[in-house]
Amino acid sequence: MLPEEPLALGLKRSAIRELFEYGKKRKSEIGEDKVFDFSIGNPSIPAPECINTAIKELIETADPIVLHGYSSAQGDANVRKAIADYLNKTHGTSFNADNLYMTCGAAASLCITLRAILLKGQEVITFAPYFPEYKVFTEGQGGKLTVIPVDTDGFKLDFVKFEAAINENTKAVLINSPNNPSGVVYSENCIKKLAEIMNKKSAEYGHEIYLISDEPYRELVYDKDTFVPFVTKYYNNTIVCYSYSKSLSLPGERIGYILVPDEVKDSRNVYASVCGAGRVLGYVCAPTLFQQVVAKCVGKTGDISQYKKNRDLLYGGLTELGYDCVKPDGAFYLFVKAPEADANAFCEKAKKYELLLVAGDGFGCPGYVRISYCVATETIVNSMPAFKALMEEYK
Amino acid sequence: MLPEEPLALGLKRSAIRELFEYGKKRKSEIGEDKVFDFSIGNPSIPAPECINTAIKELIETADPIVLHGYSSAQGDANVRKAIADYLNKTHGTSFNADNLYMTCGAAASLCITLRAILLKGQEVITFAPYFPEYKVFTEGQGGKLTVIPVDTDGFKLDFVKFEAAINENTKAVLINSPNNPSGVVYSENCIKKLAEIMNKKSAEYGHEIYLISDEPYRELVYDKDTFVPFVTKYYNNTIVCYSYSKSLSLPGERIGYILVPDEVKDSRNVYASVCGAGRVLGYVCAPTLFQQVVAKCVGKTGDISQYKKNRDLLYGGLTELGYDCVKPDGAFYLFVKAPEADANAFCEKAKKYELLLVAGDGFGCPGYVRISYCVATETIVNSMPAFKALMEEYK
């Protein structure tokens, strides 16, 4: 007899992964260019040139025993210092190496953080629409995920429902901005309001409520006037979970970090608990070559102007065809209202036109679909007749 | 309030890691060559040349979007096929890609496997001496580790105590051969006897008892007549946890696999549960560059003749000085009887001579110390006067 949770999760893959695998199969059947695969958040722009340069330089000059050897469990001290320095320069903060813990990417960052803070059965609050694996990660670490329903009018946070949902069992609030799947960026006022409510409720219940800020899309914003507030400056008990997957187009290499600022109450204990949680989950250290590589490329990104181009093409094209969606400020997703109530039925119809879209149900937002525009620009251009034909069915 | 388990584990680091950090500090104080650091199992021979060649070739020729992009959660199918083919050629087995799940190293392999099979509170049996993190990994996944005391006369398995320890709550038996810390390799007869008892007990209790074979040292054996039985051929419900950390000198890169043979009862469900457990613990996919690298270097190892040389020098030198230990067949550890009952006190005395040794207590074997001989050969040569002076204290 096998445990229910992993077996069920293994037998029923994530809907996104399922569709991604279907796409691979379909492409091999009818050709790459005939399938419009908007399913997965796999960066479509290459890693910046500095990545290959750094890899070459490291394998040519570094002692392989050190380069490929274990680092300290929390990550190489010089790597952590380079990242802290960059954050301080960019955001006017004052972090040091000991505030950072290197991880195997955002999923590891989140699982380790949740394991580090959650007592059995404690609640984590998040806002719809949200990345579906949040539920898997939270429940996997013994917690319970509470979802605040979405206000689809602009996808802003519903603070009334949020405040009402916080209770004495609430240990953390998990946000993701720029948001997957809506592309919305939370404004400074939004973060301030969030902090105000959390401070009030922390005082009311007499314990810390952590704000976990999941930020893999931090750098992926496309308009000059889009400001992404650095959350640790607005709320003391903030833990940042970061990944280089999207900014450096390295999702397969599994490299990111957890940031525990000194402002967090009992910061050193929280950091220690992060280290302990890493051990419990089998994370010995983050991949060492890529620790050094990201330190050498700190502050760089791929050419994200291509995502802006894709966003503008797709948003413009789809709204012209009559689709209804919010213009995304960041990330690389368009969250579109399905022209019928059942988004899953809509996605099935879309498949007939070789359009692979992800139903919003898993994101806590039925009636919507996520379209990942981290694809080749010609995929967007070539998909337009398919989107048009699909819309015709509803006219 | 933070959860007890990760906080305690984070505040009190693993004794090995603690000593390793002490060694780094001490070296910076008195010089690299003055400290005889035998604390950690960090390979001391460089990765074979094929590793750098493979990395260069991949970054120069592969599409970076594919190379650094997500692979399937279970790992790239071609990589898994290459490993299956190699295993089949070497061991006469008949695995295919779908028997393999790529992981972020041995710790991840073990945690994922344990999470995949353990119901809350079920027991895992292991044999002293054992790698201390087994307890962390097992308890972290909701299980309980039961340790069969060691028979220090040759460090053979005590089958009488083993058979008596199995009960209806036993879900798995965890073995490690070549063994860390004793260096002992379990013989074919030993594995046959283990399988016989486990088959009998599985039948008696009417459920599977899995044999988890933790094999990071599989290739590290030094004498022609040392045969390492491939465990899946002796017991059907075997799950192999492998890592390339030691064989390819890549411990920092976190790359390994879990092997679930078709012979395992309900093999497809066990494999699915492994996939689900990976999701629960935040493992999205194993690092993709190194998936490709190990596939290109399959069957290769570093120049392990250096470990043999170190073993012979250290074993010869220490026994000549009057130290008592079993000659290790494999891995890169010597497990030495402390000349006083308290191995911790002995290790403290050793520190006065700048000898960093790990007490056996954490390995479930008080009165012994582990000496990692994955060091530069001159460290062994230069440490002999220190070992001699240390022994003088007991004469």
mmCIF file of N, CA and C in Angstrom, chain A residues 5-6 18 52 82 98 162 168 187 191 204 221 248 251 323 325 346 362:
data_model
loop_
_atom_site.group_PDB
_atom_site.id
_atom_site.type_symbol
_atom_site.label_atom_id
_atom_site.label_comp_id
_atom_site.label_asym_id
_atom_site.label_seq_id
_atom_site.Cartn_x
_atom_site.Cartn_y
_atom_site.Cartn_z
ATOM 1 N N GLU A 5 -1.131 10.594 -1.147
ATOM 2 C CA GLU A 5 -0.810 11.904 -1.728
ATOM 3 C C GLU A 5 0.179 11.813 -2.906
ATOM 4 N N PRO A 6 1.377 11.237 -2.715
ATOM 5 C CA PRO A 6 2.288 11.203 -3.869
ATOM 6 C C PRO A 6 1.765 10.318 -4.995
ATOM 7 N N GLU A 18 0.780 17.854 -18.313
ATOM 8 C CA GLU A 18 0.033 16.905 -19.142
ATOM 9 C C GLU A 18 -0.119 17.456 -20.564
ATOM 10 N N ASN A 52 26.970 31.341 -21.172
ATOM 11 C CA ASN A 52 27.957 30.464 -21.811
ATOM 12 C C ASN A 52 29.386 30.925 -21.540
ATOM 13 N N ALA A 82 27.695 38.288 -3.608
ATOM 14 C CA ALA A 82 27.495 38.970 -4.898
ATOM 15 C C ALA A 82 26.013 39.280 -5.111
ATOM 16 N N ASP A 98 24.639 36.316 4.686
ATOM 17 C CA ASP A 98 23.928 35.457 5.641
ATOM 18 C C ASP A 98 22.413 35.612 5.611
ATOM 19 N N PHE A 162 -9.776 39.116 2.105
ATOM 20 C CA PHE A 162 -8.473 38.741 2.663
ATOM 21 C C PHE A 162 -8.479 38.925 4.180
ATOM 22 N N GLU A 168 -6.431 32.825 13.560
ATOM 23 C CA GLU A 168 -5.278 32.568 14.449
ATOM 24 C C GLU A 168 -4.397 31.436 13.924
ATOM 25 N N SER A 187 0.718 46.870 -7.230
ATOM 26 C CA SER A 187 1.233 48.233 -7.082
ATOM 27 C C SER A 187 1.783 48.460 -5.680
ATOM 28 N N ILE A 191 0.691 46.669 -2.041
ATOM 29 C CA ILE A 191 1.600 46.042 -1.068
ATOM 30 C C ILE A 191 1.472 46.741 0.298
ATOM 31 N N GLU A 204 -3.146 41.397 16.410
ATOM 32 C CA GLU A 204 -4.402 40.859 16.977
ATOM 33 C C GLU A 204 -4.206 39.434 17.479
ATOM 34 N N VAL A 221 9.026 42.755 -16.689
ATOM 35 C CA VAL A 221 7.983 43.771 -16.857
ATOM 36 C C VAL A 221 8.343 44.586 -18.088
ATOM 37 N N LEU A 248 17.019 34.552 -16.382
ATOM 38 C CA LEU A 248 18.203 34.125 -17.133
ATOM 39 C C LEU A 248 17.904 32.960 -18.077
ATOM 40 N N PRO A 251 15.474 27.538 -16.691
ATOM 41 C CA PRO A 251 14.540 26.804 -15.810
ATOM 42 C C PRO A 251 14.985 25.379 -15.499
ATOM 43 N N TYR A 323 -11.600 38.570 -28.066
ATOM 44 C CA TYR A 323 -11.295 37.948 -26.771
ATOM 45 C C TYR A 323 -11.186 39.032 -25.699
ATOM 46 N N CYS A 325 -9.490 40.176 -22.178
ATOM 47 C CA CYS A 325 -8.447 39.932 -21.184
ATOM 48 C C CYS A 325 -7.824 41.223 -20.677
ATOM 49 N N PHE A 346 -13.754 24.910 -23.487
ATOM 50 C CA PHE A 346 -13.132 25.830 -24.447
ATOM 51 C C PHE A 346 -11.743 25.326 -24.854
ATOM 52 N N GLY A 362 -7.482 25.291 -12.511
ATOM 53 C CA GLY A 362 -6.377 24.910 -11.636
ATOM 54 C C GLY A 362 -5.720 26.110 -10.956
#
